[in-house]
């Protein structure tokens, strides 16, 4: 099984009938968000930068949100790699967290965060650098903080891949990677039960070279699917269109401790396997 660079494995299960498609179309499912034309996107990004005093180096993605994308990277190079660090030691972490939250709310047109009370802190990491960079007393102190907020919830259902990471220095927020998504009406029915979703995965082969470096093929069996699946919403990019879908999140457990396994996202209406992603995957930024 081949995994693209985005760590998404996209496979199509032809398990639905014409009648199912008619029901989904009638219910306007899935919700679709069109990508912006390049000129419109560039204008939005220019306004986004100006509204943040040009201190934010991160860019908007194809859909005009703050989610990570290389669409507006000059020469495909992350502009944040060349930004000049603000070399002032940071000590008041709680204040910085509030600065991050306020920035997400201020930029709600692009982050889709409309209520900071819904933001849950997932991780706060100091980033070190020198404020004394020459001579015998060179130091290493926190000059930025990387603050990650957990994934969005619509009702009690998590939206996968919706965590937001904010970088803050003494001037303010200098990067926002990640966004939430518009609220939408969840389909009130399902065509695919969780047992069927699990059965779809049995027998699939995964090349472990791409995940663990092992020269072997892993075959999914029932024993690797022992955890009961749960509902999630999944933002699925399909040929330049963002589709918001309701899915079963099916955990595929790997038998060795050094690698946990994968999350498989299967649409509850049409049975489409949207992605198989490592349970712990690294962000590019």
mmCIF file of C-alpha atoms in Angstrom:
data_model
loop_
_atom_site.group_PDB
_atom_site.id
_atom_site.type_symbol
_atom_site.label_atom_id
_atom_site.label_comp_id
_atom_site.label_asym_id
_atom_site.label_seq_id
_atom_site.Cartn_x
_atom_site.Cartn_y
_atom_site.Cartn_z
ATOM 1 C CA UNK A 1 0.000 0.000 0.000
ATOM 2 C CA UNK A 2 1.532 3.253 -1.097
ATOM 3 C CA UNK A 3 1.366 6.378 1.077
ATOM 4 C CA UNK A 4 1.678 9.808 -0.588
ATOM 5 C CA UNK A 5 3.897 12.530 0.927
ATOM 6 C CA UNK A 6 0.914 14.056 2.724
ATOM 7 C CA UNK A 7 0.656 10.806 4.721
ATOM 8 C CA UNK A 8 -2.833 10.328 3.311
ATOM 9 C CA UNK A 9 -3.726 7.069 1.610
ATOM 10 C CA UNK A 10 -6.745 7.644 -0.587
ATOM 11 C CA UNK A 11 -8.665 4.601 -1.698
ATOM 12 C CA UNK A 12 -12.169 4.345 -3.095
ATOM 13 C CA UNK A 13 -14.530 1.606 -2.002
ATOM 14 C CA UNK A 14 -17.295 1.043 -4.541
ATOM 15 C CA UNK A 15 -19.822 -0.045 -1.963
ATOM 16 C CA UNK A 16 -22.715 2.264 -2.545
ATOM 17 C CA UNK A 17 -25.725 2.120 -4.853
ATOM 18 C CA UNK A 18 -27.530 4.715 -6.956
ATOM 19 C CA UNK A 19 -30.240 4.951 -4.289
ATOM 20 C CA UNK A 20 -27.651 5.913 -1.653
ATOM 21 C CA UNK A 21 -26.215 8.594 -3.937
ATOM 22 C CA UNK A 22 -29.675 10.078 -4.461
ATOM 23 C CA UNK A 23 -30.238 10.328 -0.705
ATOM 24 C CA UNK A 24 -26.835 11.960 -0.159
ATOM 25 C CA UNK A 25 -27.412 14.454 -3.001
ATOM 26 C CA UNK A 26 -30.865 15.346 -1.687
ATOM 27 C CA UNK A 27 -29.386 16.055 1.731
ATOM 28 C CA UNK A 28 -26.587 18.160 0.147
ATOM 29 C CA UNK A 29 -23.971 15.838 1.542
ATOM 30 C CA UNK A 30 -21.067 16.228 1.762
ATOM 31 C CA UNK A 31 -20.789 19.965 2.424
ATOM 32 C CA UNK A 32 -18.360 21.392 -0.150
ATOM 33 C CA UNK A 33 -16.018 24.397 0.009
ATOM 34 C CA UNK A 34 -14.444 25.531 -3.249
ATOM 35 C CA UNK A 35 -10.792 26.583 -3.442
ATOM 36 C CA UNK A 36 -10.136 30.272 -4.091
ATOM 37 C CA UNK A 37 -8.848 31.554 -7.406
ATOM 38 C CA UNK A 38 -5.183 32.533 -7.072
ATOM 39 C CA UNK A 39 -5.770 36.263 -7.497
ATOM 40 C CA UNK A 40 -8.526 36.324 -4.872
ATOM 41 C CA UNK A 41 -6.372 34.243 -2.536
ATOM 42 C CA UNK A 42 -3.406 36.593 -2.921
ATOM 43 C CA UNK A 43 -5.628 39.591 -2.158
ATOM 44 C CA UNK A 44 -7.014 37.866 0.929
ATOM 45 C CA UNK A 45 -3.510 36.981 2.082
ATOM 46 C CA UNK A 46 -2.291 40.562 1.605
ATOM 47 C CA UNK A 47 -5.177 41.846 3.727
ATOM 48 C CA UNK A 48 -4.557 39.144 6.341
ATOM 49 C CA UNK A 49 -0.906 40.170 6.607
ATOM 50 C CA UNK A 50 -1.745 43.887 6.778
ATOM 51 C CA UNK A 51 -4.349 43.366 9.501
ATOM 52 C CA UNK A 52 -1.614 41.716 11.568
ATOM 53 C CA UNK A 53 0.965 44.497 11.010
ATOM 54 C CA UNK A 54 2.882 42.208 8.638
ATOM 55 C CA UNK A 55 4.322 40.390 11.654
ATOM 56 C CA UNK A 56 2.724 37.061 10.693
ATOM 57 C CA UNK A 57 4.886 35.177 8.203
ATOM 58 C CA UNK A 58 2.507 32.245 7.659
ATOM 59 C CA UNK A 59 0.145 32.272 4.684
ATOM 60 C CA UNK A 60 -3.428 31.316 3.893
ATOM 61 C CA UNK A 61 -4.252 27.999 2.283
ATOM 62 C CA UNK A 62 -6.181 27.297 -0.931
ATOM 63 C CA UNK A 63 -9.519 27.879 0.785
ATOM 64 C CA UNK A 64 -8.602 31.196 2.400
ATOM 65 C CA UNK A 65 -8.028 29.688 5.842
ATOM 66 C CA UNK A 66 -4.958 29.661 8.079
ATOM 67 C CA UNK A 67 -4.415 25.926 7.602
ATOM 68 C CA UNK A 68 -0.951 24.880 6.459
ATOM 69 C CA UNK A 69 -0.414 24.958 2.707
ATOM 70 C CA UNK A 70 2.422 25.671 0.306
ATOM 71 C CA UNK A 71 0.094 27.391 -2.211
ATOM 72 C CA UNK A 72 1.444 30.896 -1.549
ATOM 73 C CA UNK A 73 5.029 29.951 -0.664
ATOM 74 C CA UNK A 74 7.447 31.961 -2.865
ATOM 75 C CA UNK A 75 9.423 29.446 -4.952
ATOM 76 C CA UNK A 76 7.819 26.731 -2.780
ATOM 77 C CA UNK A 77 9.885 27.895 0.214
ATOM 78 C CA UNK A 78 8.225 28.515 3.581
ATOM 79 C CA UNK A 79 8.583 32.284 4.172
ATOM 80 C CA UNK A 80 8.847 31.696 7.915
ATOM 81 C CA UNK A 81 12.228 30.034 7.421
ATOM 82 C CA UNK A 82 13.782 33.404 6.578
ATOM 83 C CA UNK A 83 12.018 35.539 9.185
ATOM 84 C CA UNK A 84 14.200 37.406 11.648
ATOM 85 C CA UNK A 85 13.684 36.237 15.219
ATOM 86 C CA UNK A 86 12.721 38.729 17.919
ATOM 87 C CA UNK A 87 15.380 38.152 20.557
ATOM 88 C CA UNK A 88 13.599 39.094 23.771
ATOM 89 C CA UNK A 89 13.294 36.632 26.647
ATOM 90 C CA UNK A 90 9.722 35.553 27.409
ATOM 91 C CA UNK A 91 8.606 34.775 30.958
ATOM 92 C CA UNK A 92 4.832 35.281 31.280
ATOM 93 C CA UNK A 93 3.473 32.149 29.630
ATOM 94 C CA UNK A 94 -0.156 32.712 30.662
ATOM 95 C CA UNK A 95 -0.108 36.139 29.033
ATOM 96 C CA UNK A 96 1.231 34.626 25.816
ATOM 97 C CA UNK A 97 -1.554 32.043 25.748
ATOM 98 C CA UNK A 98 -4.101 34.854 25.972
ATOM 99 C CA UNK A 99 -2.315 36.702 23.159
ATOM 100 C CA UNK A 100 -2.589 33.565 21.010
ATOM 101 C CA UNK A 101 -6.304 33.161 21.747
ATOM 102 C CA UNK A 102 -7.028 36.825 21.045
ATOM 103 C CA UNK A 103 -5.224 36.581 17.710
ATOM 104 C CA UNK A 104 -7.295 33.557 16.651
ATOM 105 C CA UNK A 105 -10.471 35.461 17.502
ATOM 106 C CA UNK A 106 -9.291 38.660 15.799
ATOM 107 C CA UNK A 107 -8.560 36.636 12.650
ATOM 108 C CA UNK A 108 -11.777 34.603 12.840
ATOM 109 C CA UNK A 109 -12.510 35.250 9.155
ATOM 110 C CA UNK A 110 -9.485 33.056 8.415
ATOM 111 C CA UNK A 111 -9.261 30.816 11.511
ATOM 112 C CA UNK A 112 -13.051 30.288 11.941
ATOM 113 C CA UNK A 113 -12.554 30.495 15.720
ATOM 114 C CA UNK A 114 -15.520 32.516 17.011
ATOM 115 C CA UNK A 115 -15.381 31.655 20.717
ATOM 116 C CA UNK A 116 -12.075 31.357 22.578
ATOM 117 C CA UNK A 117 -13.742 29.453 25.426
ATOM 118 C CA UNK A 118 -13.878 26.474 23.059
ATOM 119 C CA UNK A 119 -10.092 26.474 22.636
ATOM 120 C CA UNK A 120 -8.399 23.738 24.638
ATOM 121 C CA UNK A 121 -4.637 23.871 25.133
ATOM 122 C CA UNK A 122 -2.947 20.738 23.886
ATOM 123 C CA UNK A 123 0.715 21.719 24.133
ATOM 124 C CA UNK A 124 2.881 24.688 25.134
ATOM 125 C CA UNK A 125 6.522 24.477 24.052
ATOM 126 C CA UNK A 126 9.241 27.116 24.632
ATOM 127 C CA UNK A 127 11.523 27.790 21.679
ATOM 128 C CA UNK A 128 15.001 28.837 22.721
ATOM 129 C CA UNK A 129 17.401 31.354 21.268
ATOM 130 C CA UNK A 130 20.003 33.815 22.435
ATOM 131 C CA UNK A 131 19.453 37.350 23.670
ATOM 132 C CA UNK A 132 23.193 37.637 24.308
ATOM 133 C CA UNK A 133 24.626 36.181 21.129
ATOM 134 C CA UNK A 134 28.289 37.181 21.314
ATOM 135 C CA UNK A 135 31.098 37.119 23.829
ATOM 136 C CA UNK A 136 31.662 34.885 26.847
ATOM 137 C CA UNK A 137 28.100 35.173 28.201
ATOM 138 C CA UNK A 138 26.116 33.752 25.273
ATOM 139 C CA UNK A 139 22.796 32.486 26.605
ATOM 140 C CA UNK A 140 19.844 30.370 25.543
ATOM 141 C CA UNK A 141 16.420 31.469 26.784
ATOM 142 C CA UNK A 142 12.798 31.184 25.590
ATOM 143 C CA UNK A 143 12.258 33.808 22.874
ATOM 144 C CA UNK A 144 9.129 32.234 21.375
ATOM 145 C CA UNK A 145 6.394 29.861 22.464
ATOM 146 C CA UNK A 146 4.667 27.317 20.273
ATOM 147 C CA UNK A 147 1.094 26.932 21.534
ATOM 148 C CA UNK A 148 -1.112 24.189 20.103
ATOM 149 C CA UNK A 149 -4.873 24.166 20.589
ATOM 150 C CA UNK A 150 -6.764 20.897 20.274
ATOM 151 C CA UNK A 151 -9.102 19.877 17.502
ATOM 152 C CA UNK A 152 -12.471 21.492 16.948
ATOM 153 C CA UNK A 153 -15.654 19.860 18.158
ATOM 154 C CA UNK A 154 -19.030 20.234 16.509
ATOM 155 C CA UNK A 155 -21.384 19.171 19.246
ATOM 156 C CA UNK A 156 -19.623 16.195 20.797
ATOM 157 C CA UNK A 157 -17.943 15.123 17.567
ATOM 158 C CA UNK A 158 -14.295 15.905 16.846
ATOM 159 C CA UNK A 159 -13.179 17.404 13.544
ATOM 160 C CA UNK A 160 -9.994 15.588 12.532
ATOM 161 C CA UNK A 161 -6.919 17.606 11.532
ATOM 162 C CA UNK A 162 -8.355 20.830 12.963
ATOM 163 C CA UNK A 163 -5.777 21.555 15.659
ATOM 164 C CA UNK A 164 -4.234 25.034 15.470
ATOM 165 C CA UNK A 165 -0.617 25.914 16.258
ATOM 166 C CA UNK A 166 0.270 29.511 17.127
ATOM 167 C CA UNK A 167 3.782 30.922 17.555
ATOM 168 C CA UNK A 168 4.169 33.950 19.826
ATOM 169 C CA UNK A 169 7.149 36.245 20.461
ATOM 170 C CA UNK A 170 7.493 39.473 22.462
ATOM 171 C CA UNK A 171 5.795 41.494 19.705
ATOM 172 C CA UNK A 172 2.867 39.137 19.272
ATOM 173 C CA UNK A 173 1.756 36.251 17.077
ATOM 174 C CA UNK A 174 4.119 35.557 14.179
ATOM 175 C CA UNK A 175 2.608 32.333 12.785
ATOM 176 C CA UNK A 176 -0.770 30.604 12.699
ATOM 177 C CA UNK A 177 -0.941 27.151 11.165
ATOM 178 C CA UNK A 178 -4.284 25.374 11.249
ATOM 179 C CA UNK A 179 -7.930 26.362 11.262
ATOM 180 C CA UNK A 180 -11.376 25.284 12.304
ATOM 181 C CA UNK A 181 -14.233 24.664 9.881
ATOM 182 C CA UNK A 182 -17.733 26.050 9.269
ATOM 183 C CA UNK A 183 -20.500 24.475 11.284
ATOM 184 C CA UNK A 184 -22.751 22.253 9.213
ATOM 185 C CA UNK A 185 -25.705 19.960 9.726
ATOM 186 C CA UNK A 186 -24.620 16.394 10.322
ATOM 187 C CA UNK A 187 -26.545 13.746 8.364
ATOM 188 C CA UNK A 188 -29.178 12.228 10.615
ATOM 189 C CA UNK A 189 -28.653 8.723 9.262
ATOM 190 C CA UNK A 190 -25.817 6.386 8.328
ATOM 191 C CA UNK A 191 -25.526 3.695 5.680
ATOM 192 C CA UNK A 192 -22.315 2.134 6.973
ATOM 193 C CA UNK A 193 -22.226 0.712 10.511
ATOM 194 C CA UNK A 194 -18.959 0.528 12.427
ATOM 195 C CA UNK A 195 -18.715 -3.267 12.076
ATOM 196 C CA UNK A 196 -19.001 -2.944 8.315
ATOM 197 C CA UNK A 197 -16.394 -0.178 8.357
ATOM 198 C CA UNK A 198 -14.008 -2.489 10.199
ATOM 199 C CA UNK A 199 -14.684 -5.383 7.820
ATOM 200 C CA UNK A 200 -13.762 -3.179 4.863
ATOM 201 C CA UNK A 201 -10.200 -2.970 6.155
ATOM 202 C CA UNK A 202 -9.587 -6.675 6.782
ATOM 203 C CA UNK A 203 -7.084 -8.088 4.325
ATOM 204 C CA UNK A 204 -5.564 -4.781 3.289
ATOM 205 C CA UNK A 205 -1.791 -4.867 2.917
ATOM 206 C CA UNK A 206 0.481 -2.045 4.103
ATOM 207 C CA UNK A 207 4.121 -1.657 3.111
ATOM 208 C CA UNK A 208 5.884 -1.006 6.422
ATOM 209 C CA UNK A 209 9.011 0.377 4.747
ATOM 210 C CA UNK A 210 7.252 3.719 4.458
ATOM 211 C CA UNK A 211 6.191 3.827 8.109
ATOM 212 C CA UNK A 212 8.779 2.010 10.227
ATOM 213 C CA UNK A 213 11.578 1.159 7.808
ATOM 214 C CA UNK A 214 10.790 -2.555 8.102
ATOM 215 C CA UNK A 215 11.091 -4.566 4.901
ATOM 216 C CA UNK A 216 7.772 -6.335 5.307
ATOM 217 C CA UNK A 217 4.092 -6.216 4.420
ATOM 218 C CA UNK A 218 1.559 -5.822 7.229
ATOM 219 C CA UNK A 219 -1.823 -7.471 6.631
ATOM 220 C CA UNK A 220 -4.799 -6.124 8.596
ATOM 221 C CA UNK A 221 -6.750 -8.783 10.504
ATOM 222 C CA UNK A 222 -9.607 -8.683 13.020
ATOM 223 C CA UNK A 223 -7.192 -8.667 15.957
ATOM 224 C CA UNK A 224 -5.777 -5.318 14.791
ATOM 225 C CA UNK A 225 -9.269 -3.759 14.938
ATOM 226 C CA UNK A 226 -10.194 -4.480 18.544
ATOM 227 C CA UNK A 227 -11.072 -0.878 19.516
ATOM 228 C CA UNK A 228 -14.633 0.217 18.799
ATOM 229 C CA UNK A 229 -14.762 2.979 16.134
ATOM 230 C CA UNK A 230 -16.154 6.415 16.932
ATOM 231 C CA UNK A 231 -17.755 9.189 14.890
ATOM 232 C CA UNK A 232 -15.628 12.048 13.577
ATOM 233 C CA UNK A 233 -15.945 14.786 11.000
ATOM 234 C CA UNK A 234 -13.246 14.760 8.344
ATOM 235 C CA UNK A 235 -12.240 17.660 6.049
ATOM 236 C CA UNK A 236 -11.402 15.789 2.857
ATOM 237 C CA UNK A 237 -9.695 17.524 -0.051
ATOM 238 C CA UNK A 238 -11.022 16.149 -3.323
ATOM 239 C CA UNK A 239 -9.660 17.656 -6.560
ATOM 240 C CA UNK A 240 -9.472 21.193 -5.203
ATOM 241 C CA UNK A 241 -12.741 20.974 -3.279
ATOM 242 C CA UNK A 242 -12.890 20.642 0.499
ATOM 243 C CA UNK A 243 -15.609 18.188 1.535
ATOM 244 C CA UNK A 244 -16.780 18.045 5.143
ATOM 245 C CA UNK A 245 -17.748 14.428 5.798
ATOM 246 C CA UNK A 246 -18.983 12.380 8.739
ATOM 247 C CA UNK A 247 -16.836 9.306 9.256
ATOM 248 C CA UNK A 248 -16.062 6.306 11.341
ATOM 249 C CA UNK A 249 -12.607 6.630 12.858
ATOM 250 C CA UNK A 250 -11.278 3.061 12.871
ATOM 251 C CA UNK A 251 -8.050 2.404 14.758
ATOM 252 C CA UNK A 252 -5.678 -0.112 13.189
ATOM 253 C CA UNK A 253 -3.314 -1.277 15.929
ATOM 254 C CA UNK A 254 0.237 -2.345 15.095
ATOM 255 C CA UNK A 255 1.497 -5.237 17.254
ATOM 256 C CA UNK A 256 4.906 -3.695 18.039
ATOM 257 C CA UNK A 257 5.394 -0.990 20.701
ATOM 258 C CA UNK A 258 7.601 1.269 18.573
ATOM 259 C CA UNK A 259 4.728 2.113 16.208
ATOM 260 C CA UNK A 260 1.132 2.581 17.363
ATOM 261 C CA UNK A 261 -0.703 2.073 14.101
ATOM 262 C CA UNK A 262 -3.126 4.128 12.015
ATOM 263 C CA UNK A 263 -6.447 5.937 12.044
ATOM 264 C CA UNK A 264 -8.658 5.023 9.097
ATOM 265 C CA UNK A 265 -11.456 7.457 8.223
ATOM 266 C CA UNK A 266 -14.438 5.854 6.454
ATOM 267 C CA UNK A 267 -17.467 7.877 5.348
ATOM 268 C CA UNK A 268 -20.658 6.722 7.087
ATOM 269 C CA UNK A 269 -22.830 7.467 4.038
ATOM 270 C CA UNK A 270 -21.004 6.162 0.965
ATOM 271 C CA UNK A 271 -18.245 4.000 2.484
ATOM 272 C CA UNK A 272 -15.402 6.021 0.981
ATOM 273 C CA UNK A 273 -12.060 5.420 2.699
ATOM 274 C CA UNK A 274 -10.833 8.989 2.995
ATOM 275 C CA UNK A 275 -7.439 8.415 4.586
ATOM 276 C CA UNK A 276 -5.219 6.135 6.611
ATOM 277 C CA UNK A 277 -2.904 8.230 8.773
ATOM 278 C CA UNK A 278 -0.344 7.234 11.416
ATOM 279 C CA UNK A 279 -1.808 7.696 14.893
ATOM 280 C CA UNK A 280 1.067 10.035 15.674
ATOM 281 C CA UNK A 281 2.095 12.007 12.584
ATOM 282 C CA UNK A 282 4.533 14.929 12.462
ATOM 283 C CA UNK A 283 3.523 18.361 11.212
ATOM 284 C CA UNK A 284 5.672 19.854 8.463
ATOM 285 C CA UNK A 285 6.028 23.147 10.322
#
